[in-house]
XYZ file of C-alpha atoms in Angstrom:
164
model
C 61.412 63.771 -53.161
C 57.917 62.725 -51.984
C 55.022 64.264 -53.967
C 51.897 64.670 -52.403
C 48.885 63.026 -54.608
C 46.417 65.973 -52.638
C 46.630 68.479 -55.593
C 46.249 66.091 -58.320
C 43.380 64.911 -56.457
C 42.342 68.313 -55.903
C 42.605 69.145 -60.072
C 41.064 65.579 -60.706
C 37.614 65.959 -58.796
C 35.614 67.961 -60.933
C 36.258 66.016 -64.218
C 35.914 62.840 -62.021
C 32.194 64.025 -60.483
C 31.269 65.762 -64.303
C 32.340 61.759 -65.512
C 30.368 60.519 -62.316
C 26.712 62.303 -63.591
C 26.991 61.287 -66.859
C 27.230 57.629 -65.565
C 24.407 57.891 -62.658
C 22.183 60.081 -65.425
C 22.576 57.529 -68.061
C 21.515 54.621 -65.546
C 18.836 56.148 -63.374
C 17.824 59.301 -65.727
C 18.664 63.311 -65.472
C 15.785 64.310 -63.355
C 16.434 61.122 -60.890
C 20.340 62.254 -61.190
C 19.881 66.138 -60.232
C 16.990 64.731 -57.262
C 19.847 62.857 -55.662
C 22.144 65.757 -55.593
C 19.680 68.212 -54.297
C 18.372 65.562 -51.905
C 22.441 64.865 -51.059
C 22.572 68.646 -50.803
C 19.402 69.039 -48.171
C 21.031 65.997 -46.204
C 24.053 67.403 -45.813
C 22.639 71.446 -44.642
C 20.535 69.277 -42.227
C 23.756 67.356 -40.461
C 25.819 70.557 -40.410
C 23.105 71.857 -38.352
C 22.572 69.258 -36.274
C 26.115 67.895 -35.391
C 27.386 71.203 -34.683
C 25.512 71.405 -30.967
C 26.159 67.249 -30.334
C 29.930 68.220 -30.755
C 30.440 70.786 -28.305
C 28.282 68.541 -25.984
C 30.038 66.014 -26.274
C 33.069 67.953 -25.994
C 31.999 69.610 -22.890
C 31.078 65.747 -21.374
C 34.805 64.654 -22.098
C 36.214 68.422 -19.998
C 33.376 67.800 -17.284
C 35.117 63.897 -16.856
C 38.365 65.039 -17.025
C 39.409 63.300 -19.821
C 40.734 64.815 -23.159
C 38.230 65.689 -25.501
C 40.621 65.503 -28.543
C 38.902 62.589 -30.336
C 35.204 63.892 -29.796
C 37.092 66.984 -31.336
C 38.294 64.999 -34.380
C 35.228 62.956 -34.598
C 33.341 66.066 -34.964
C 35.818 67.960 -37.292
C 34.863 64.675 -40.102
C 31.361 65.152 -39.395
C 31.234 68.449 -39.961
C 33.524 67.665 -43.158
C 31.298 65.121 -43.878
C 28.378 67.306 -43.849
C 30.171 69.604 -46.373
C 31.444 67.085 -48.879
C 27.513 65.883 -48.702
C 26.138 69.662 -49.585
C 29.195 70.117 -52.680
C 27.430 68.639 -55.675
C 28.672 65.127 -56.961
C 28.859 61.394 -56.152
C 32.206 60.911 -55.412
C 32.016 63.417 -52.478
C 28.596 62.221 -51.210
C 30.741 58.802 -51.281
C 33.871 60.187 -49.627
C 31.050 61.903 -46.831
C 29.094 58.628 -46.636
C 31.937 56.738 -45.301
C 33.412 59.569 -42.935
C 30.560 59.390 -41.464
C 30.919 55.497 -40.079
C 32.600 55.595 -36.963
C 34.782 52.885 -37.750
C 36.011 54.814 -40.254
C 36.701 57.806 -38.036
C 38.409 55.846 -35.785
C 41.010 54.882 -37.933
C 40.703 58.322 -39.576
C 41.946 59.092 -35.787
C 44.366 56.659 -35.224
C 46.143 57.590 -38.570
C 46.313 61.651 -38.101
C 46.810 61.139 -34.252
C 50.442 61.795 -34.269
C 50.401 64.445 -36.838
C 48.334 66.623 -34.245
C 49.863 68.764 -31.420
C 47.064 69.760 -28.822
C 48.575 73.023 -27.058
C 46.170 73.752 -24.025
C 46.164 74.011 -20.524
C 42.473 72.989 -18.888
C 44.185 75.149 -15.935
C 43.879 78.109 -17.151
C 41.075 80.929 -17.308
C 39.218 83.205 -16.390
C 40.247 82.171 -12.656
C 44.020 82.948 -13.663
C 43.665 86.355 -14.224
C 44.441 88.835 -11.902
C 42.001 91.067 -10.918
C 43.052 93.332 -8.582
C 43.703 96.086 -11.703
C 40.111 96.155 -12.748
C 38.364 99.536 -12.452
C 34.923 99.660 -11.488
C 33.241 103.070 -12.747
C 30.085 104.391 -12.476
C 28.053 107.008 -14.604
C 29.323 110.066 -12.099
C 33.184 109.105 -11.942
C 33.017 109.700 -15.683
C 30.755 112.323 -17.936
C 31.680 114.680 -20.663
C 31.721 117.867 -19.008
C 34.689 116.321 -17.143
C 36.546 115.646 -20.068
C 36.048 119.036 -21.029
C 37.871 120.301 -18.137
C 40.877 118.848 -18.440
C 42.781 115.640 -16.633
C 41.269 114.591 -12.883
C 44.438 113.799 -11.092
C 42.109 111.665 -8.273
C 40.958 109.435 -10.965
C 40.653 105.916 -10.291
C 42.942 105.703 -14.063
C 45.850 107.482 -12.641
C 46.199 105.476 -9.630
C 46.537 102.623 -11.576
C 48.925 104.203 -13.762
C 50.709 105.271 -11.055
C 51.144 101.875 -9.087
């Protein structure tokens, strides 16, 4: 049976970034140690921020060519998980985000979890595909609430359609 070293990893983490400031503090100092991971913090609020827009640009660029924008897609999911490894206090995350961030290593990143992901869509279809010959256009007379009061109009523009 294969066991999947994700939860351990997941359990491991804190006691392995609590072990990880005790080591930076000792070498560079507690104030030094707490800058970096409010500086880490800042850096990584600031990228969220910023990537967020360059994605769907580039994104749009790869729809606009025709081509399939499932790697900018990818490229910009690590980013943005990147950027939140960088603003979750401790070294070995800010590590982990550091090198998600090289594109070499999202490219292989890529390459490795290409075949795990199924892209259903259809660039074909829209707002062009649907029909619109059951939309009903109404204006402030065809509707008030005096007429409600009254009871049912059977010339409304809501029974035809129900009707057809």
């Amino acid at each position: 049976m294969r066991m999947s070293l994700f939860p351990l990893f997941v359990l491991l983490l804190p006691l392995l970034e609590i072990a990880g400031f005790v080591i930076v503090g000792r070498e560079v100092g507690a104030l030094a140690t707490v800058g970096l991971v409010i500086l880490s913090t800042i850096a990584g609020s600031l990228l969220l921020r910023h990537q967020g827009f360059g994605v769907m640009a580039r994104v749009r660029a790869e729809m606009d060519a025709g081509r399939d924008p499932s790697r900018q897609l990818a490229h910009g999911a690590m980013i943005v998980l990147a950027a939140i490894l960088l603003i979750i206090p401790g070294f070995i995350t800010d590590i982990i985000a550091i090198l998600l961030l090289l594109p070499p290593v999202r490219d292989l990143a890529w390459r490795l979890l290409k075949s795990r992901i199924v892209m259903a869509t259809s660039f074909s279809s829209g707002f062009s595909a649907r029909r619109r010959d059951k939309v009903i256009d109404l204006d402030d007379r065809d509707y008030s609430r005096d007429d409600y009061e009254r009871g049912p109009d059977h010339n409304s523009p809501w029974r035809r359609l129900k009707d057809d």
